[in-house]
């Protein structure tokens, strides 16, 4: 099952939250044509609701990887994941 995708500000990439076999919920980024799929997350955490920052360099999403839902950011160029909120 795939939820509605979110296009990057320049329209070149698509971010989406997908349910993967086994119950995993992860964030993926694809090129506009659907090619070059890149998993930003692939773990037991529930990762949902991706949103781009204004210039398309960071993807924010909700995740329960800390035991409760928080906002995380993935910096695409550096391939760095960091926690934004601490609920």
mmCIF file of N, CA, C and O in Angstrom, residues 2 9 26 28 36 40 48 65 79 87:
data_model
loop_
_atom_site.group_PDB
_atom_site.id
_atom_site.type_symbol
_atom_site.label_atom_id
_atom_site.label_comp_id
_atom_site.label_asym_id
_atom_site.label_seq_id
_atom_site.Cartn_x
_atom_site.Cartn_y
_atom_site.Cartn_z
ATOM 1 N N UNK A 2 0.580 2.168 -0.862
ATOM 2 C CA UNK A 2 1.331 3.414 -0.938
ATOM 3 C C UNK A 2 0.371 4.567 -0.697
ATOM 4 O O UNK A 2 -0.698 4.627 -1.281
ATOM 5 N N UNK A 9 9.866 20.604 -4.173
ATOM 6 C CA UNK A 9 9.522 21.937 -4.670
ATOM 7 C C UNK A 9 9.819 22.153 -6.153
ATOM 8 O O UNK A 9 9.063 22.837 -6.844
ATOM 9 N N UNK A 26 7.959 2.799 5.809
ATOM 10 C CA UNK A 26 9.201 3.527 5.563
ATOM 11 C C UNK A 26 9.010 4.662 4.571
ATOM 12 O O UNK A 26 7.998 4.752 3.888
ATOM 13 N N UNK A 28 10.470 6.686 1.231
ATOM 14 C CA UNK A 28 11.235 6.494 0.004
ATOM 15 C C UNK A 28 11.247 7.786 -0.800
ATOM 16 O O UNK A 28 10.300 8.576 -0.737
ATOM 17 N N UNK A 36 15.107 5.099 -9.863
ATOM 18 C CA UNK A 36 16.093 5.347 -8.811
ATOM 19 C C UNK A 36 15.447 5.493 -7.439
ATOM 20 O O UNK A 36 15.601 6.501 -6.762
ATOM 21 N N UNK A 40 14.946 6.007 2.434
ATOM 22 C CA UNK A 40 15.549 6.865 3.454
ATOM 23 C C UNK A 40 15.526 6.165 4.805
ATOM 24 O O UNK A 40 16.401 6.384 5.636
ATOM 25 N N UNK A 48 6.157 8.074 8.720
ATOM 26 C CA UNK A 48 5.021 8.517 7.907
ATOM 27 C C UNK A 48 5.102 10.007 7.571
ATOM 28 O O UNK A 48 5.926 10.735 8.105
ATOM 29 N N UNK A 65 10.398 6.152 16.277
ATOM 30 C CA UNK A 65 11.659 5.462 16.562
ATOM 31 C C UNK A 65 12.215 5.727 17.954
ATOM 32 O O UNK A 65 13.072 4.994 18.417
ATOM 33 N N UNK A 79 23.033 12.637 3.524
ATOM 34 C CA UNK A 79 22.427 11.373 3.951
ATOM 35 C C UNK A 79 22.448 11.249 5.468
ATOM 36 O O UNK A 79 22.826 10.239 6.042
ATOM 37 N N UNK A 87 9.298 14.936 22.056
ATOM 38 C CA UNK A 87 8.027 14.894 22.792
ATOM 39 C C UNK A 87 8.181 14.030 24.015
ATOM 40 O O UNK A 87 8.772 12.987 23.997
#
